[in-house]
Coordinates of C-alpha atoms in Angstrom, one line a residue:
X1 CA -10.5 31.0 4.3
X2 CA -13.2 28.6 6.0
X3 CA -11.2 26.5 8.3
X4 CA -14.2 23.7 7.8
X5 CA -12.5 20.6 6.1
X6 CA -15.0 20.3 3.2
X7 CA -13.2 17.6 1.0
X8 CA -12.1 14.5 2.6
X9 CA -11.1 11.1 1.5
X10 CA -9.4 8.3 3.0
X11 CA -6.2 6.8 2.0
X12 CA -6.3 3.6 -0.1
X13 CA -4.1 1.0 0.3
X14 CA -3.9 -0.8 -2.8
X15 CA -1.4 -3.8 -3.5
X16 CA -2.0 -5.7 -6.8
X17 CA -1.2 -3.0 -9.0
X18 CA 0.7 -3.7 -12.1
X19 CA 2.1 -1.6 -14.0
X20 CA 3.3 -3.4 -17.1
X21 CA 6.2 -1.6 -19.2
X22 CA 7.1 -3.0 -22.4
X23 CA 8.6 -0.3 -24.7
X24 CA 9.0 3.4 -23.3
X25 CA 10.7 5.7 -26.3
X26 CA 13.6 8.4 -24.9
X27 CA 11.5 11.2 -24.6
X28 CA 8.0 10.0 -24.4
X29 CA 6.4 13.1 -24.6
X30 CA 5.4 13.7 -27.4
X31 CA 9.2 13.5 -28.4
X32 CA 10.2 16.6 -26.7
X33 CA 13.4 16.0 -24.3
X34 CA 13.4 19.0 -22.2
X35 CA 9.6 18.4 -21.0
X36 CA 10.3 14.6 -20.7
X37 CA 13.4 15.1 -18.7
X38 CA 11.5 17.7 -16.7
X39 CA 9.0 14.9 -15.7
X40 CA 11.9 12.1 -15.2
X41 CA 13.8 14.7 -13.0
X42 CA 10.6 14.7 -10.6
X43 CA 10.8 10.4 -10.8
X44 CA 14.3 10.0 -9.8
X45 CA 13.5 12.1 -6.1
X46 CA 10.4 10.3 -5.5
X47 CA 11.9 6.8 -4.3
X48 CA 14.1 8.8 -1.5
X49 CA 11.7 11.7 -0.8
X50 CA 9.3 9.1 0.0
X51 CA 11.1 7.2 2.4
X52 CA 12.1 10.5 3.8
X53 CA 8.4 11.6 4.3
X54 CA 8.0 8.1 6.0
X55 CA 10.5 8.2 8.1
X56 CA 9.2 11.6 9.4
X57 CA 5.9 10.6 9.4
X58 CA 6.8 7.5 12.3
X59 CA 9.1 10.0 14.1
X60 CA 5.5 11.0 15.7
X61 CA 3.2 7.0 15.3
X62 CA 3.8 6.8 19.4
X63 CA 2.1 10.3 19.3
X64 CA -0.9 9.7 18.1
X65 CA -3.5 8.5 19.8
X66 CA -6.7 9.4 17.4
X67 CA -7.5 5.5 16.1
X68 CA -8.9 7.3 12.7
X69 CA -5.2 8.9 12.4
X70 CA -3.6 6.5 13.4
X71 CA -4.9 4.1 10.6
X72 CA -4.2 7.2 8.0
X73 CA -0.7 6.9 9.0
X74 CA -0.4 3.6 8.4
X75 CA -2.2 3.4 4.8
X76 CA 0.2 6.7 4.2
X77 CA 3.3 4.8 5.2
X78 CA 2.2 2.0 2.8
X79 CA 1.2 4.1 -0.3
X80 CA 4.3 6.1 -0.2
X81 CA 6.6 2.9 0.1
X82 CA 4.8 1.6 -3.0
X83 CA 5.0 5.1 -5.0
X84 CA 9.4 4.3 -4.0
X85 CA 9.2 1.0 -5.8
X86 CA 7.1 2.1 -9.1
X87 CA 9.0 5.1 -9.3
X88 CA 12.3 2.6 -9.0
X89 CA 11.3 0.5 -12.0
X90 CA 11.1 4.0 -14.3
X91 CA 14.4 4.5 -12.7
X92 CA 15.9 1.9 -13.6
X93 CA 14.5 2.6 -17.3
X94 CA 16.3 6.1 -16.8
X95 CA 19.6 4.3 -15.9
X96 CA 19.8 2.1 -18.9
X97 CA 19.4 5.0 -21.7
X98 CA 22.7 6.0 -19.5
X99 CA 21.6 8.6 -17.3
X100 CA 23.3 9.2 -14.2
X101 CA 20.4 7.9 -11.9
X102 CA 22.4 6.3 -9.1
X103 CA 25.0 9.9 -8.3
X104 CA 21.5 11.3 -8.4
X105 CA 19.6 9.1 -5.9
X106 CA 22.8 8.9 -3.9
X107 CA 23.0 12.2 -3.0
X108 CA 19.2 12.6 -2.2
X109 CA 19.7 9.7 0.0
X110 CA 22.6 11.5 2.2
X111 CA 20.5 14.8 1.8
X112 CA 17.5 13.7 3.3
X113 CA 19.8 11.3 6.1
X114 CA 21.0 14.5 7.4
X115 CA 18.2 16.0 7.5
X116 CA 16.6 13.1 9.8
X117 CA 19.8 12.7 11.8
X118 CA 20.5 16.4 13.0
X119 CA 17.0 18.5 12.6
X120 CA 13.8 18.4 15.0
X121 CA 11.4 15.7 14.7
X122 CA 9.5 18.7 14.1
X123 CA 11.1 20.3 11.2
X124 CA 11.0 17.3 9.5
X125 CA 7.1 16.7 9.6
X126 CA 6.6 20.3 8.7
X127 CA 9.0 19.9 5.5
X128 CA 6.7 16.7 5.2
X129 CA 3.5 18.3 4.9
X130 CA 4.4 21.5 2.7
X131 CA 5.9 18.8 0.4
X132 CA 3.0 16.8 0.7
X133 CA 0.5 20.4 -0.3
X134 CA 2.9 21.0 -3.7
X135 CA 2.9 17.3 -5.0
X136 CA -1.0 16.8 -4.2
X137 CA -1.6 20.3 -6.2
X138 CA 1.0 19.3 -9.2
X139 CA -1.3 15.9 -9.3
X140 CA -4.5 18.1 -10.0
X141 CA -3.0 20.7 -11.8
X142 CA -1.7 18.2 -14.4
X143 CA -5.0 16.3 -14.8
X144 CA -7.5 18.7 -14.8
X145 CA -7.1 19.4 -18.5
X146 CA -6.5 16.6 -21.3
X147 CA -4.9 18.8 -23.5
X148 CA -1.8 19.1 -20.6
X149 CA -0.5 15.5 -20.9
X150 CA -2.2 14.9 -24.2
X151 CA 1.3 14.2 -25.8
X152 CA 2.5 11.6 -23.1
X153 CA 3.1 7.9 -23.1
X154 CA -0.1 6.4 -22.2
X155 CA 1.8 4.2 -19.4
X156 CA 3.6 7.6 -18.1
X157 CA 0.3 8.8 -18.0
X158 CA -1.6 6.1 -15.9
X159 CA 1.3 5.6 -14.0
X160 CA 1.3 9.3 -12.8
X161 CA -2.6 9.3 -12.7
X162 CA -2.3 6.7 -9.9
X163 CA 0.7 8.5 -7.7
X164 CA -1.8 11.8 -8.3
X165 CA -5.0 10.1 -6.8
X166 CA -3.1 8.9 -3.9
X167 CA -1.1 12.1 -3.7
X168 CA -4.8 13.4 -2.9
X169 CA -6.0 10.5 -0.6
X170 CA -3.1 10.9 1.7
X171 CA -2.6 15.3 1.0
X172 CA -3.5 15.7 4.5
X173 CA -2.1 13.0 6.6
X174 CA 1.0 14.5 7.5
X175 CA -0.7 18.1 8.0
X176 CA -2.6 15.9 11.0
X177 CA 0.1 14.8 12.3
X178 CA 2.2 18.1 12.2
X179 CA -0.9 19.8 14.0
X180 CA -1.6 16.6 16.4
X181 CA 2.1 17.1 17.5
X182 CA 1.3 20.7 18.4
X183 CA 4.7 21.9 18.4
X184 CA 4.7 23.5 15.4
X185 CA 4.4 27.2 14.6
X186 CA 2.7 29.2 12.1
X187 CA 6.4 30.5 11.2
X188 CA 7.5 27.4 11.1
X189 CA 5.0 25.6 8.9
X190 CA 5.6 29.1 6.2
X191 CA 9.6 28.8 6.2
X192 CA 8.6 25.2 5.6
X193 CA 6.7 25.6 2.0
X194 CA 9.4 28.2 1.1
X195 CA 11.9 25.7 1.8
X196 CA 10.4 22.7 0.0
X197 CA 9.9 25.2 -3.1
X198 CA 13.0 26.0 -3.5
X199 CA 14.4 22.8 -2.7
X200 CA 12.1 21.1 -5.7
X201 CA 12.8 23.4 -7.9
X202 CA 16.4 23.3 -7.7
X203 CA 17.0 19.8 -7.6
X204 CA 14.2 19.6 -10.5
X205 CA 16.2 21.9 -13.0
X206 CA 19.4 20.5 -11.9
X207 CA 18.9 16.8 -12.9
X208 CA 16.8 18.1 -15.7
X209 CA 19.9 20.0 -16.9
X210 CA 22.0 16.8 -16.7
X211 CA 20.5 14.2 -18.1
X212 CA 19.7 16.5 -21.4
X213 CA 24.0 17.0 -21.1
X214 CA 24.0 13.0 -21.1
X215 CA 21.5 13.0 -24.0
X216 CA 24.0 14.7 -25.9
X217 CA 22.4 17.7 -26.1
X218 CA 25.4 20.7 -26.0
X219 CA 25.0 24.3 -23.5
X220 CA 23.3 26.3 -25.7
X221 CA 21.0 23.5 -27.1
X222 CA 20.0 23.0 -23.0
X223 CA 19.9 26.9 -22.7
X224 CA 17.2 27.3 -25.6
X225 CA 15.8 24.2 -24.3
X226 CA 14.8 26.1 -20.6
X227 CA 14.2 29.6 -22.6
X228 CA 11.7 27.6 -24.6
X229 CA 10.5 24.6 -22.1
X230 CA 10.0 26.7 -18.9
X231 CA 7.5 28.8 -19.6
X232 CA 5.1 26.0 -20.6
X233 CA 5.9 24.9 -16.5
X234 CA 5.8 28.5 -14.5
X235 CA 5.2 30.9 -17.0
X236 CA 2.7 33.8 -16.7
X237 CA 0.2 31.0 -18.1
X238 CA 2.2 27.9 -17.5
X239 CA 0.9 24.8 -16.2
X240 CA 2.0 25.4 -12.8
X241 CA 1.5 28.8 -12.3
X242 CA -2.6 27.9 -12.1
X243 CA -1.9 26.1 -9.2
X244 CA -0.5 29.3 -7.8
X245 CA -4.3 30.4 -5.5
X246 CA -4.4 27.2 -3.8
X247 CA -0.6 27.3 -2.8
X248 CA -1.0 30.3 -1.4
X249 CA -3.6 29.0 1.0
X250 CA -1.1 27.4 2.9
X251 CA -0.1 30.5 4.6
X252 CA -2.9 31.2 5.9
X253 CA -3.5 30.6 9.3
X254 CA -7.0 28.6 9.2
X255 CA -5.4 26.4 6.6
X256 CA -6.1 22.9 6.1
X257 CA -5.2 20.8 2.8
X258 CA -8.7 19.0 2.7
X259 CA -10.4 22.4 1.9
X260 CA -9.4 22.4 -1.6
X261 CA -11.4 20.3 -3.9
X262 CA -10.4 16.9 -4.7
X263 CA -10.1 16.5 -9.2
X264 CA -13.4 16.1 -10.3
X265 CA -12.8 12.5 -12.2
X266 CA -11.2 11.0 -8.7
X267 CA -14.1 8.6 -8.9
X268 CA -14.1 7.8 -12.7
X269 CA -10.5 6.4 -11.8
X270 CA -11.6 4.4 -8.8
X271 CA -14.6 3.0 -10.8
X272 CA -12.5 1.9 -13.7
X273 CA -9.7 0.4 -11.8
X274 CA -12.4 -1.6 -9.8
X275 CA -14.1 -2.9 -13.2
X276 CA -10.9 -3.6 -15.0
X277 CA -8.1 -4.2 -12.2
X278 CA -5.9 -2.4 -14.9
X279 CA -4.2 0.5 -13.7
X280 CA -3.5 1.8 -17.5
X281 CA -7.1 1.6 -18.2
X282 CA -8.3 3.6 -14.9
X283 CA -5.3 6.2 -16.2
X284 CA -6.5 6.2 -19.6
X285 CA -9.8 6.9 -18.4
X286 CA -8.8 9.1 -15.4
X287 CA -6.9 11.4 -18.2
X288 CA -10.2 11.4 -20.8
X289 CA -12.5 12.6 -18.1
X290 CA -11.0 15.9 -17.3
X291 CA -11.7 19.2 -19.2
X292 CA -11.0 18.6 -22.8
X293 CA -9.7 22.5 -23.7
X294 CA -7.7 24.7 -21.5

């Protein structure tokens, strides 16, 4: 792979942004619970995976010296503490049709302590980055055709348009600061991905699995629900599984995130949002521009 870093943008820090929720049905999309609750299960570890990705982050702020990086740090910092707080708010949504968001979030929260408290500085920033190369390719992979998240609530849908164009602002800011650090090994940075994979995926299924038990649903109603839901995320042709080419770049040795293209409508959703100052409208929009058939 060319190690030239083709597609670069710079992290936005954007404060005013309201999201306004009124009415959110159970399983808003589309009505189908096991892809809904696949979707929620991602929300509920964002709030404490962020923080965790800050806190590694600033584990390496009196390293840097680069006045370009530094200032990427610091609008990375503030984007990810502001993803925490929407993602709280459709939390909190979660926790009042009863599901069991707090035993959830608490455990993340000791998981991820640990992982600060008694592994390297350096560990943690390369955990930080692979996780930061998955979520920025989920973003695009999800947007890139309408007919993906045609189904889904059109405040779901702006509100995970924005996180996706910041996932892709900030995709290579703690890659920078892994290789600023220069203590990090090509080993190191592959054991990293593997890690986060399995890790997301895990924790993903798991929660999935019980909030459909707290939506009432018996075992083998959740068995034929994965038999039937989880090909449409990693099957042969599933969603995710496109994504699958670009993932792979990361263990490559000339690697850098900003070689892979950023979504083609990145600047219908900046324009939008700058014309309207309404985040649902720039996600509405954001959604309608990509490619309309698979």
């Amino acid at each position: 792979m060319n190690s030239l870093v083709k597609f670069q943008v710079i992290p936005v820090v954007r404060p005013h942004l309201e999201f306004k929720l009124h009415e959110l049905p159970r399983f808003w999309f589309g009505g189908d619970a096991f892809k809904t609750r696949m979707f929620d299960a991602l929300s509920i570890t964002f709030p404490e995976g962020e923080r965790y990705f800050i806190e590694s982050v600033r584990q390496f702020r009196d390293t840097i010296h680069e006045p370009d990086l530094q200032q990427k740090v610091a609008n990375f910092i503030r984007q990810e503490a502001q993803h925490g707080i929407a993602h709280d708010k459709m939390n909190q949504v979660m926790k009042q049709q009863g599901m069991p968001v707090d035993e959830f979030t608490g455990f993340l929260k000791k998981y991820t302590k640990f992982f600060i408290k008694y592994l390297s500085p350096e560990f943690n920033i390369a955990i930080t980055a692979a996780a930061e190369h998955i979520t920025a390719l989920i973003a695009a992979t999800f947007y890139t055709h309408q007919s993906t998240l045609a189904d889904v609530h059109p405040y779901i849908r702006a509100l995970f348009a924005w996180h996706a164009i910041e996932e892709m602002e900030h995709r290579d800011v703690a890659y920078d600061v892994m290789q600023n650090s220069g203590k990090i090994s090509l080993s190191l940075r592959r054991i990293a991905l593997v890690l986060v994979t399995f890790n997301i995926s895990g924790l993903t299924l798991f929660s999935t699995n019980l909030m459909l038990k707290h939506d009432g649903f018996s075992l083998i109603q959740r068995l034929n629900m994965f038999a039937t839901g989880l090909p449409w995320f990693i099957g042969a042709n599933g969603t995710l599984s496109k994504m699958r080419e670009h993932y792979l770049d990361w263990f490559k040795h000339d690697f850098h995130p900003s070689q892979h293209p950023i979504i083609r409508q990145y600047q219908t959703w900046l324009d939008v949002l700058q014309q309207t100052q309404d985040p649902i409208a720039a996600g509405n929009a954001f959604w309608q521009a990509a490619y309309p058939n698979e």
